[in-house]
Short mmCIF file of C-alpha atoms in Angstrom, two decimals:
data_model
loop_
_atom_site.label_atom_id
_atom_site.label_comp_id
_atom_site.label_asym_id
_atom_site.label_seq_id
_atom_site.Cartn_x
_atom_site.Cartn_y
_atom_site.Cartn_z
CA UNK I 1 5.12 -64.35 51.27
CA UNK I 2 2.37 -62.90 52.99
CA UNK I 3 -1.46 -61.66 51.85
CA UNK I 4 -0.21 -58.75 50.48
CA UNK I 5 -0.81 -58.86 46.67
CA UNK I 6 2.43 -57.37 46.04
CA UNK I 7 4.84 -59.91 47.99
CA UNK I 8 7.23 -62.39 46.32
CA UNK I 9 5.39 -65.26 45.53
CA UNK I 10 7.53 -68.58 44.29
CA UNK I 11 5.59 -70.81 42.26
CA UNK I 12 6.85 -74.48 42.68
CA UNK I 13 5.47 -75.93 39.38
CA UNK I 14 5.33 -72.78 36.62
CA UNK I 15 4.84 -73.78 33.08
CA UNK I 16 8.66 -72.74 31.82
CA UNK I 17 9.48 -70.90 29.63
CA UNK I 18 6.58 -68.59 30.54
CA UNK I 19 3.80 -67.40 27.30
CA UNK I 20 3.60 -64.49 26.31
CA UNK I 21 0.62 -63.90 27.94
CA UNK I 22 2.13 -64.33 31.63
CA UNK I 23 0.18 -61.43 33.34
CA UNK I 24 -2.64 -64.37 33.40
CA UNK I 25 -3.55 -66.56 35.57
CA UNK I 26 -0.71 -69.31 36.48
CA UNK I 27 -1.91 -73.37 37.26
CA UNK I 28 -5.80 -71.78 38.10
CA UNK I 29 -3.79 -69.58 41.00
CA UNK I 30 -4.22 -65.18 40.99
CA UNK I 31 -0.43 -64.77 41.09
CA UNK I 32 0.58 -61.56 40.88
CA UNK I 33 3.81 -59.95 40.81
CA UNK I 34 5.11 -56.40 39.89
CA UNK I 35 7.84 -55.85 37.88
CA UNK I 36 9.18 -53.36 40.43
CA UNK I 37 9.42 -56.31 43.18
CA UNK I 38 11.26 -58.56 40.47
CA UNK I 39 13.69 -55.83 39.53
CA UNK I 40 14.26 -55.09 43.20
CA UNK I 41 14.06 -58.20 45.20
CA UNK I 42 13.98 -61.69 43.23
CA UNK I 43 16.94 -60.51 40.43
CA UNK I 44 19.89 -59.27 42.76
CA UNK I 45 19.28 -61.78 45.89
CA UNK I 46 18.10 -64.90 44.09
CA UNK I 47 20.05 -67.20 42.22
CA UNK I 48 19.82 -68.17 38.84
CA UNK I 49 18.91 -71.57 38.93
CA UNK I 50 16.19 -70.58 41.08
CA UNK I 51 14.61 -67.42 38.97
CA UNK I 52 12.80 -69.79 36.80
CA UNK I 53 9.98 -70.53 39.31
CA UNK I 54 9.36 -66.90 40.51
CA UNK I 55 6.20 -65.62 38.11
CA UNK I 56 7.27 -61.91 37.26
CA UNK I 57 4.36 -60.02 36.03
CA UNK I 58 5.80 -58.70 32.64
CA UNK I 59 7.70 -61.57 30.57
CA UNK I 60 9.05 -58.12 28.72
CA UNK I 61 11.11 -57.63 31.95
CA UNK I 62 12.44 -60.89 31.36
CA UNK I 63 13.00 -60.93 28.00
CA UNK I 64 14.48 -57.59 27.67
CA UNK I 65 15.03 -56.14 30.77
CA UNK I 66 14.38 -52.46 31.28
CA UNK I 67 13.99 -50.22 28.39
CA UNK I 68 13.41 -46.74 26.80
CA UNK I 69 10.42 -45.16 26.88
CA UNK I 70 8.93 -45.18 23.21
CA UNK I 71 8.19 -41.22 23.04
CA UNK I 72 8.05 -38.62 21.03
CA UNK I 73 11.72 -37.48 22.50
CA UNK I 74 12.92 -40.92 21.33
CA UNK I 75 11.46 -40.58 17.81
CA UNK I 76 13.91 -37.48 17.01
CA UNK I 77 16.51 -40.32 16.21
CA UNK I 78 14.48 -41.19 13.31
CA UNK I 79 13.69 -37.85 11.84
CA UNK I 80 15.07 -36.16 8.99
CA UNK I 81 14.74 -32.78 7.99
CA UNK I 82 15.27 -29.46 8.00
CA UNK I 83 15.07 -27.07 10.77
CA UNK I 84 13.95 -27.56 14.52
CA UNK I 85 11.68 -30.57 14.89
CA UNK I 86 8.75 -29.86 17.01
CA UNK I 87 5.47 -31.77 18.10
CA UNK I 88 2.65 -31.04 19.42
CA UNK I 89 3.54 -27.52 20.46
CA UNK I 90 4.15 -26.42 17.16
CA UNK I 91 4.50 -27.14 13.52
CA UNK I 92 7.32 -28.83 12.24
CA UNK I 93 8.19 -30.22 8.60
CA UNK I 94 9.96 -34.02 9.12
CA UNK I 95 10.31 -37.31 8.21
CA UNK I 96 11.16 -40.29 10.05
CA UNK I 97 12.84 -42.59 7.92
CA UNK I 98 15.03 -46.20 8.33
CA UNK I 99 11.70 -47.09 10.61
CA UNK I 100 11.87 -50.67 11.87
CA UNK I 101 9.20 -53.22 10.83
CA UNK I 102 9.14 -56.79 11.69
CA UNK I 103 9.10 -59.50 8.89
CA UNK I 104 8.22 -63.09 9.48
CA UNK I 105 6.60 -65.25 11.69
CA UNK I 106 7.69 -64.55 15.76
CA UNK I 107 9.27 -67.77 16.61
CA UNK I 108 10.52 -69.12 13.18
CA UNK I 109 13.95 -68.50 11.58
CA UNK I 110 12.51 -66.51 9.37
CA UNK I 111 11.20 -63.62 11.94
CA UNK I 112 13.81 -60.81 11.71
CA UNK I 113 13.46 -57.02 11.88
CA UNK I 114 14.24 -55.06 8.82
CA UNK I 115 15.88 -51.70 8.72
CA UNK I 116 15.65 -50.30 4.90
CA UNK I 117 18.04 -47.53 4.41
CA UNK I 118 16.53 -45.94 1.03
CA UNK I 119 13.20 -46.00 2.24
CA UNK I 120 11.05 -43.86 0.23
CA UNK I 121 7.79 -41.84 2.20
CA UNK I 122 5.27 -44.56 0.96
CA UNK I 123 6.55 -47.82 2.33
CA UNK I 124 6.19 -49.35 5.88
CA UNK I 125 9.83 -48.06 7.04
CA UNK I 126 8.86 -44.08 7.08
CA UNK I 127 5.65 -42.00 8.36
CA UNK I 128 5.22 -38.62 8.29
CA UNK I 129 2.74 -38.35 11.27
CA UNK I 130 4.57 -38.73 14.53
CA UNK I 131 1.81 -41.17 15.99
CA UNK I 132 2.14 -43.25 13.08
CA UNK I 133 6.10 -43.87 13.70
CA UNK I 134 5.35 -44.40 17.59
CA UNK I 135 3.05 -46.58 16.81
CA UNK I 136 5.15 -48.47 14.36
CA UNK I 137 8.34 -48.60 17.15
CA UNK I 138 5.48 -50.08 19.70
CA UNK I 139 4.27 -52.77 17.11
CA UNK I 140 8.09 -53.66 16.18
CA UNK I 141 8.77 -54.35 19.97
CA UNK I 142 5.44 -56.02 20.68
CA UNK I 143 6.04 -58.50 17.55
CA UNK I 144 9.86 -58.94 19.10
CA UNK I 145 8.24 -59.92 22.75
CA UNK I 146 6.71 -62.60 21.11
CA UNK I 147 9.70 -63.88 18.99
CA UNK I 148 11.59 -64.26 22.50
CA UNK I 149 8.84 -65.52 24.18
CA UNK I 150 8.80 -68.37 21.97
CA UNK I 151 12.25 -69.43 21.93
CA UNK I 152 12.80 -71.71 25.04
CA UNK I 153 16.31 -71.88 25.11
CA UNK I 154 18.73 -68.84 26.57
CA UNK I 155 21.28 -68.95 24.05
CA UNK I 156 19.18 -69.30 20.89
CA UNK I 157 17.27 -65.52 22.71
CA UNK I 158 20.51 -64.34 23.32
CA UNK I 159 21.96 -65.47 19.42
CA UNK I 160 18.57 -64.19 18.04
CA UNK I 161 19.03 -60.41 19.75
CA UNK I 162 23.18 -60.43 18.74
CA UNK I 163 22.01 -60.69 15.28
CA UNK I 164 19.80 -58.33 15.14
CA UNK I 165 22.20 -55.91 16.66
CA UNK I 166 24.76 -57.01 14.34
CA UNK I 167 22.77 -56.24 11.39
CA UNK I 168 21.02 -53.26 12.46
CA UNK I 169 22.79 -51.47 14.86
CA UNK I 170 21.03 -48.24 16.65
CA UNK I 171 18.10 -48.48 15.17
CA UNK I 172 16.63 -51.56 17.10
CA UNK I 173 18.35 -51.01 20.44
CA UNK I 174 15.35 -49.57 21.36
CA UNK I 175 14.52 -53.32 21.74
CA UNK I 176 16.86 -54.39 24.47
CA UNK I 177 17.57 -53.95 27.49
CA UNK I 178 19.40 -50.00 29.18
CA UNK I 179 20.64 -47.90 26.25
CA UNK I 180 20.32 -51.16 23.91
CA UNK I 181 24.04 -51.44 23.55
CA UNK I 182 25.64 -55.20 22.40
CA UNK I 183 27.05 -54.58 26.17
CA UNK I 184 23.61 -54.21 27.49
CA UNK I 185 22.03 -57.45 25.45
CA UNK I 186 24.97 -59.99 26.77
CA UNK I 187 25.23 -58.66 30.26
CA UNK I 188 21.03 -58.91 31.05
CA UNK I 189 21.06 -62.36 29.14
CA UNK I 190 23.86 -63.53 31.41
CA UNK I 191 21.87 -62.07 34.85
CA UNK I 192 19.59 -64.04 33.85
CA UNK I 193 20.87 -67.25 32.59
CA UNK I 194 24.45 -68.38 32.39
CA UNK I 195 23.86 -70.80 29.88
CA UNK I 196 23.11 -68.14 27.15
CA UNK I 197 26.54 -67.75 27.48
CA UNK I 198 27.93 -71.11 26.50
CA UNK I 199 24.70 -73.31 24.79
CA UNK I 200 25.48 -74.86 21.51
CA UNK I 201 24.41 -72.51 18.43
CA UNK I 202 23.79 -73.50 14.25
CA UNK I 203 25.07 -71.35 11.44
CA UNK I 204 22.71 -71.05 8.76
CA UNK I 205 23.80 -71.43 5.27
CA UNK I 206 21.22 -71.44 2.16
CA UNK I 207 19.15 -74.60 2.83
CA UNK I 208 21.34 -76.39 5.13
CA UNK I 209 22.67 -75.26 8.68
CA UNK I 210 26.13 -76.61 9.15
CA UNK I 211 27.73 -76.60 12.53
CA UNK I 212 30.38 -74.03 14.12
CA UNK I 213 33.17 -75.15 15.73
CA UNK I 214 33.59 -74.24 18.55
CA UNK I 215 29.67 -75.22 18.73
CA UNK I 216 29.06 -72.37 21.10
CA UNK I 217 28.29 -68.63 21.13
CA UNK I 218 32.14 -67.56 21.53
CA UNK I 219 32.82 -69.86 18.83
CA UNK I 220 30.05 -68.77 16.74
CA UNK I 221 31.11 -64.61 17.03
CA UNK I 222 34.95 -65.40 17.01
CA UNK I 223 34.30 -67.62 13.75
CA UNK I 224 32.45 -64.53 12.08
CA UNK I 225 35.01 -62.20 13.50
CA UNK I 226 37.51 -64.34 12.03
CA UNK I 227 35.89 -64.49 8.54
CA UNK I 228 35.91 -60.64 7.57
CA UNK I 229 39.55 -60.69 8.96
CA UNK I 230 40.65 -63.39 7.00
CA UNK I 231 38.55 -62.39 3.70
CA UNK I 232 40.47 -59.15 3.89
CA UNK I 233 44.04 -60.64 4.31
CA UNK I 234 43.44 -63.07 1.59
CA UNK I 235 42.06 -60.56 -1.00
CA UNK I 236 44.94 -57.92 -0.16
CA UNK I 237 47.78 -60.68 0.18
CA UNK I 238 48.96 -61.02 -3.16
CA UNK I 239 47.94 -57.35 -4.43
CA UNK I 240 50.76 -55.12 -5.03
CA UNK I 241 51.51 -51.50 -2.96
CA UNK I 242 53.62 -49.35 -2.95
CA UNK I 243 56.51 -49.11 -0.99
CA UNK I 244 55.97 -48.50 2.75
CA UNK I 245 52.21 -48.54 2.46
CA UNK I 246 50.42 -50.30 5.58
CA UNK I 247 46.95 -51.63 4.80
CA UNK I 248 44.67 -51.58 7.95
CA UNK I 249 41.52 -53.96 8.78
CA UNK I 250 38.12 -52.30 9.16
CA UNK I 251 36.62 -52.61 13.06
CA UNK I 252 33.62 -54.80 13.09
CA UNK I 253 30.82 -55.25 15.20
CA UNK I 254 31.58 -59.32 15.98
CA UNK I 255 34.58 -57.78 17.63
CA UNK I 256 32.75 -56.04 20.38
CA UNK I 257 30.45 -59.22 20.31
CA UNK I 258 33.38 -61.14 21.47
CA UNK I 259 34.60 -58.48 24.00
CA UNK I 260 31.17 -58.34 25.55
CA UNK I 261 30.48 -62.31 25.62
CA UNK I 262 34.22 -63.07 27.11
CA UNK I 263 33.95 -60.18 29.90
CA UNK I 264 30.38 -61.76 30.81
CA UNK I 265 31.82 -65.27 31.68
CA UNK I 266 31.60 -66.89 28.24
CA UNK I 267 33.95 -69.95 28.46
CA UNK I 268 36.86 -69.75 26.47
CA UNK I 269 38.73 -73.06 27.73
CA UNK I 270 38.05 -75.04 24.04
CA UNK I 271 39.96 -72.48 22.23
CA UNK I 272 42.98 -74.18 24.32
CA UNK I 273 42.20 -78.01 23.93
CA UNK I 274 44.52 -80.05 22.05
CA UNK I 275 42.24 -81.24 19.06
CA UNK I 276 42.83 -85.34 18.41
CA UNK I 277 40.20 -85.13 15.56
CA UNK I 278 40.25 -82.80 12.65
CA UNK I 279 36.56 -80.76 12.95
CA UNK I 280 34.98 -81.97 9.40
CA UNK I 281 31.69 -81.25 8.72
CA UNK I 282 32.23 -77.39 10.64
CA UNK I 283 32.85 -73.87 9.98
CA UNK I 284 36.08 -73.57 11.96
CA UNK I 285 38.90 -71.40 12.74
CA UNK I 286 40.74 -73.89 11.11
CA UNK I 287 38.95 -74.06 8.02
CA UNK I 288 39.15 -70.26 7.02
CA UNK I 289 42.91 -70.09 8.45
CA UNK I 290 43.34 -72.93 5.03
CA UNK I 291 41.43 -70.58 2.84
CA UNK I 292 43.04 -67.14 3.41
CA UNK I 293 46.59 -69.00 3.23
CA UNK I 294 45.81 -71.25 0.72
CA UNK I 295 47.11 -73.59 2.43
CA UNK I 296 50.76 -72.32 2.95
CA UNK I 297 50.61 -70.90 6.63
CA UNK I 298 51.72 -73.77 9.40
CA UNK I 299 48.35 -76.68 9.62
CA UNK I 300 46.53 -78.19 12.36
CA UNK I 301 48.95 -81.41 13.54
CA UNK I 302 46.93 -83.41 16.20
CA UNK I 303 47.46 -82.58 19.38
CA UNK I 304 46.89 -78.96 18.75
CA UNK I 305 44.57 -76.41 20.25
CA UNK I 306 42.63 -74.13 18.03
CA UNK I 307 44.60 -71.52 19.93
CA UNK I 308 47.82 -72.45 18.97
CA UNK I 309 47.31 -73.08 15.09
CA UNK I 310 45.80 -69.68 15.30
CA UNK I 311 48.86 -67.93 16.94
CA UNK I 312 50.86 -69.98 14.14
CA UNK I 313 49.06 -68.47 11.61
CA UNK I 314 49.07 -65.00 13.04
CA UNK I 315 53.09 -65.25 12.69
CA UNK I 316 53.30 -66.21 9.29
CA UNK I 317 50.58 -63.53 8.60
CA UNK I 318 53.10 -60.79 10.02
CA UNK I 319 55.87 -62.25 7.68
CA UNK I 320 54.13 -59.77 4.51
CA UNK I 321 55.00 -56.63 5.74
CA UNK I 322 52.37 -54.81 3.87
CA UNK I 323 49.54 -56.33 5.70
CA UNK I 324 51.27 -55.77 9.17
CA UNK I 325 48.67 -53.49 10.38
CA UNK I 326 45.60 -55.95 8.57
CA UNK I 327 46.50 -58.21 11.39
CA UNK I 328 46.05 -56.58 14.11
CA UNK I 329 42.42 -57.61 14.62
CA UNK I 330 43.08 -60.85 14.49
CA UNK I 331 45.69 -60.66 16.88
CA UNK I 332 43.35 -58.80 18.95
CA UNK I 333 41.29 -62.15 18.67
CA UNK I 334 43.62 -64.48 20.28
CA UNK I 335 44.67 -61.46 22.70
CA UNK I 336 41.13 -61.97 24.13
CA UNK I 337 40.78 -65.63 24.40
CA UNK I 338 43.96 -65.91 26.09
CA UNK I 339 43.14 -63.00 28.90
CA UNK I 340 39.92 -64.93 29.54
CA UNK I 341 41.22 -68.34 29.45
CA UNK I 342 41.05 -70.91 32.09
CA UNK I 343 43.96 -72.41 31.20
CA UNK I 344 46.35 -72.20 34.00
CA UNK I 345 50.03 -71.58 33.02
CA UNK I 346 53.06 -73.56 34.84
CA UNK I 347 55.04 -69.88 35.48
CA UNK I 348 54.01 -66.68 37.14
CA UNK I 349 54.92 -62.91 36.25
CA UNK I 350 58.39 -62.95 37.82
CA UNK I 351 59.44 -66.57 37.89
CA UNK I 352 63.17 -67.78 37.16
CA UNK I 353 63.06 -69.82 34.02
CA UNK I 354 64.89 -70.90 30.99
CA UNK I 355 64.04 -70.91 27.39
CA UNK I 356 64.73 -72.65 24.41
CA UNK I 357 66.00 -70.25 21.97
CA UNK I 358 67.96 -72.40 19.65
CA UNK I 359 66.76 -73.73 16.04
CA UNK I 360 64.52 -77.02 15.94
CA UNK I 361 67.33 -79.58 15.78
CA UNK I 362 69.98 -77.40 18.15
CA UNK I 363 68.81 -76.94 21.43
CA UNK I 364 70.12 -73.73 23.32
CA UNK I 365 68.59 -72.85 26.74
CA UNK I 366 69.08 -68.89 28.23
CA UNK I 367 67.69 -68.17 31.88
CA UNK I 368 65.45 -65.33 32.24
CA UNK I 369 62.66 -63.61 34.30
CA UNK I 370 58.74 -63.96 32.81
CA UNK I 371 57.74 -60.56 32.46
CA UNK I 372 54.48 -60.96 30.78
CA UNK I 373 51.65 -63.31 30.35
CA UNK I 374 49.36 -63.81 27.36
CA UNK I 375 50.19 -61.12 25.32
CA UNK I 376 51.57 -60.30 21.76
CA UNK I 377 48.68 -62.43 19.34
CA UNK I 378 48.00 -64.89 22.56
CA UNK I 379 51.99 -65.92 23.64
CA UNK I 380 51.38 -67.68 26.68
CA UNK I 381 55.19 -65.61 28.16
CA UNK I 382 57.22 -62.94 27.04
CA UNK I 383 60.76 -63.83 29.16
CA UNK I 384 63.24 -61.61 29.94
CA UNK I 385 66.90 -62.78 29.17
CA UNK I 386 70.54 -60.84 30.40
CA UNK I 387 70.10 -59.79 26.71
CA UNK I 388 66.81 -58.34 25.40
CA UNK I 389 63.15 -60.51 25.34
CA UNK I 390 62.05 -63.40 23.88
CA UNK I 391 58.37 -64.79 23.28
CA UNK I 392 57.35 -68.24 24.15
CA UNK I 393 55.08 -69.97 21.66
CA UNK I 394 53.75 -72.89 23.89
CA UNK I 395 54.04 -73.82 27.62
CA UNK I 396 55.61 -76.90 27.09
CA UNK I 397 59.22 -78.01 28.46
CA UNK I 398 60.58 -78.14 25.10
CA UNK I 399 59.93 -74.15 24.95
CA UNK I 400 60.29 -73.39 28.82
CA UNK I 401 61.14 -74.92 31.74
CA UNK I 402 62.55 -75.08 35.33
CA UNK I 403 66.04 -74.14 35.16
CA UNK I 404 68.68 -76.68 36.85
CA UNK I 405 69.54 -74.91 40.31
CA UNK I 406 73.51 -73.94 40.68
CA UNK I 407 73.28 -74.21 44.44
CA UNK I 408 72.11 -77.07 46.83
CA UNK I 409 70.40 -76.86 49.98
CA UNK I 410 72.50 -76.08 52.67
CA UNK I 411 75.11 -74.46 50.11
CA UNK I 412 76.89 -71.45 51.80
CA UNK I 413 76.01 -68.24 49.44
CA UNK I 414 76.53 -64.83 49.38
CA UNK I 415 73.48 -62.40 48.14
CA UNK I 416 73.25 -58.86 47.35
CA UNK I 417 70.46 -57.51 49.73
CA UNK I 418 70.74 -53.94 49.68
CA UNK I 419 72.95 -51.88 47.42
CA UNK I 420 75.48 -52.53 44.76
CA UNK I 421 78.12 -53.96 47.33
CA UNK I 422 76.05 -54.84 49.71
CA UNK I 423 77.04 -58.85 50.01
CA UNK I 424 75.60 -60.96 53.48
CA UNK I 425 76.50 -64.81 53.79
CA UNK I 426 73.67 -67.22 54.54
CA UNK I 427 72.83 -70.67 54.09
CA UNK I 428 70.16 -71.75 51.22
CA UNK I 429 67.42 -73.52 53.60
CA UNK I 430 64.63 -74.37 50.49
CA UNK I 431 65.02 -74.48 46.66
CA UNK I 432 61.90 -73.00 44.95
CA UNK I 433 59.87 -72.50 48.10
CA UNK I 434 56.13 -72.50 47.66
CA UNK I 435 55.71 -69.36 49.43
CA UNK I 436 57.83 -67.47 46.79
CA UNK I 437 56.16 -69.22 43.51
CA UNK I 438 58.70 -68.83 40.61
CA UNK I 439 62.19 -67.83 42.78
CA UNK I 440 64.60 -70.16 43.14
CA UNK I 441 65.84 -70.16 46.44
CA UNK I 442 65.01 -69.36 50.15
CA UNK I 443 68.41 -68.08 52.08
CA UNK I 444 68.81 -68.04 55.88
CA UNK I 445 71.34 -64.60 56.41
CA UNK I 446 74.04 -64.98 59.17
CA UNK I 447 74.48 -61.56 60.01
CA UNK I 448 70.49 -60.78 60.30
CA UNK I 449 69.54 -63.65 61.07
CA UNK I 450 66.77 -63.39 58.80
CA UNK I 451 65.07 -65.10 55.83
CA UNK I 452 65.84 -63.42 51.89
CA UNK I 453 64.69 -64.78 48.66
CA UNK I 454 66.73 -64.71 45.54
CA UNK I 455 64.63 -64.13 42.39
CA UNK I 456 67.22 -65.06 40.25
CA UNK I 457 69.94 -67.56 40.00
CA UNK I 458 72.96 -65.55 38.89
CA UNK I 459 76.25 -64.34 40.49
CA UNK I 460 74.97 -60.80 40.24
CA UNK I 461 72.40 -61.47 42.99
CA UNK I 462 73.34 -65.16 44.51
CA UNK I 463 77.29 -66.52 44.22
CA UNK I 464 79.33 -68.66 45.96
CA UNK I 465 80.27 -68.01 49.55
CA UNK I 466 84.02 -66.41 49.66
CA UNK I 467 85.86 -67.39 52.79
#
């Protein structure tokens, strides 16, 4: 720091969160700070954990980052009417309708913003006089600063703005953060606190709030997500078609929720925990996976991740032909989790395997390559076998595992290192070496004197040594 009155100051001991009126003075101290030193200096070279001591000047910086600029350019969103709109240069004839007001109390569950699509020109969501509607956009965000200011915890600000955006789209993005865009809202909220990410969220239902499982925004989103998808398969599942008809799920905005929250860093390692307990008391996966299948899709056995009864579900769902295409969101669902998961599979993309392909009480194991990884409704391996592809349910040895080697070390071989006829003798010198994850064997060459790896244990690339 220095004298200057626009330095970085850190303040040890700031009230947190801050009030709403933050531009005052802080613990009897003039602190000052601009918002253009926050933006520029304290927000891309501090970290997180230590942002909550630095006083910024404007909490709205905070709160909602950097936004548009509430102008009579903005306003043409809202207007409707005929013709070219003009102001102040010229007469125009216009409306500005679907005008947000704020309802509520800021800070209580019952603050929200209201969008009213058939307003009428004589209620508080339309003005005629350009002013007016400015001025109503100003007072919307002005009540909303407050709302956020008092909410002291990252994920309830973050929950509070994905609802809002949820509900009312483009008309209050002028709210949040850049263009306003669900991207926008869950990337700034992140910047500035990873927890928003991850903090444990309520669901409120009439009177009561009952708990999501997963308790956490990701669960929360998925769990809504999930609900629309699942309402949809169970109304259409037993309605008749006709033949060849596909029926299609509508696109919702929970799924770019989801998208946004999981490409921010949201943890999505309890999706993959095996579950000992049933979740009772929750809104679960679990529970509306029972409800759209009335209970005849494969159940949660303990042991089970939420993951896995999900992917169940998701095959049994493809089963009814004429809801193929219904479930493609929700395979879209666990396609997400899984390419965000922490979970750390036992095979790479290219390792030598085999896979249990028989029935559940005959066993029959077929060597193959992995192609794939977490793909196909969340299949932790697609493996491919002399003979087309198989999908592997669960990474477990009693659906993959490390095939039984044909050769020993210091077994004379033959491999194919060049072209079709192309055979060199060696010596194997390591069985699955660790610098070639996944391949089973490390060959010392004779002729070249050199070190090959076979990727695959079959006579087409590694066979006996023929004297």
């Amino acid at each position: 720091g220095s004298s200057n009155s626009n330095a970085v100051v850190i303040v040890p001991q700031l009230e947190w969160p801050p009030k709403a009126d933050a531009d005052e003075l802080v613990s009897g101290r003039e602190i000052t700070l601009p918002e253009s030193i926050y933006w520029d200096y304290i927000l891309p070279f501090t970290p997180t954990k230590d942002r909550v001591v630095v006083n910024k000047r404007c909490t709205t910086a905070f709160y909602a980052g950097r936004r548009v600029e509430l102008d009579e350019t903005y306003l043409q969103r809202y207007a409707r009417g005929k013709g070219k709109v003009l102001f102040r240069n010229g007469s125009f004839f216009s409306v500005f309708w679907c005008l947000p007001v704020p309802r509520g109390q800021p800070g209580s569950n019952q603050f929200h913003v209201e969008v009213y699509h058939n307003s009428s020109s004589n209620d508080d969501h339309c003005a005629i006089d350009p002013e007016v509607a400015i001025e109503k956009l100003r007072l919307c965000r002005r009540k909303w600063d407050e709302h956020m200011s008092l909410i002291p915890y990252p994920h309830k600000r973050l929950q509070a703005c994905l609802e809002e955006l949820e509900s009312n789209g483009m008309y209050v993005s002028f709210l949040f953060d850049n263009n306003g865009t669900i991207d926008d809202v869950v990337k700034f909220h992140a910047s500035v606190n990873l927890l928003a990410l991850n903090g444990p969220v309520t669901r409120a239902l009439a009177q009561n709030e009952v708990d999501i499982f997963p308790n956490t925004p990701l669960g929360l989103w998925v769990t809504r997500w999930l609900t629309h998808i699942m309402s949809e398969l169970e109304g259409r599942m037993y309605m008749e078609y006709e033949e060849g008809e596909i029926v299609r799920c509508n696109n919702y905005e929970e799924e770019v929720i989801v998208a946004a929250l999981l490409d921010a860093g949201a943890d999505a390692t309890v999706f993959f925990e095996p579950l000992s307990d049933y979740p009772y008391h929750t809104i679960s996966v679990l529970t509306l996976l029972e409800a759209a299948s009335s209970g005849h899709a494969p159940a949660w056995e303990p042991g089970m991740s939420l993951h896995e009864v999900m992917r169940n579900n998701l095959l049994w769902f493809k089963r009814h032909e004429h809801i193929f295409g219904c479930v493609c969101g929700f395979q879209d669902i666990l396609e997400r989790l899984a390419s965000k998961s922490k979970v750390k599979l036992r095979f790479d993309v290219g390792s030598w395997v085999e896979c249990n392909v028989g029935c559940q009480h005959h066993h029959e194991w077929i060597a193959g390559v992995v192609t794939s990884c977490w793909i196909n409704g969340g299949q932790p391996y697609i493996v491919t076998l002399e003979e087309g592809s198989v999908y592997v349910p669960v990474d477990t040895d009693e659906f993959i595992r490390v095939p039984t080697l044909r050769f020993q070390v210091g077994d004379r071989v033959e491999c194919k290192v060049y072209g079709e006829d192309d055979w060199v003798s060696g010596i194997v010198v390591e069985q699955w070496p660790e610098s070639d994850k996944g391949r089973p064997y490390k060959i010392l060459l004779h002729d070249e004197e050199e070190i090959c790896v076979a990727k695959i244990d079959t006579d087409n690339f590694i066979r006996a040594q023929i004297y």
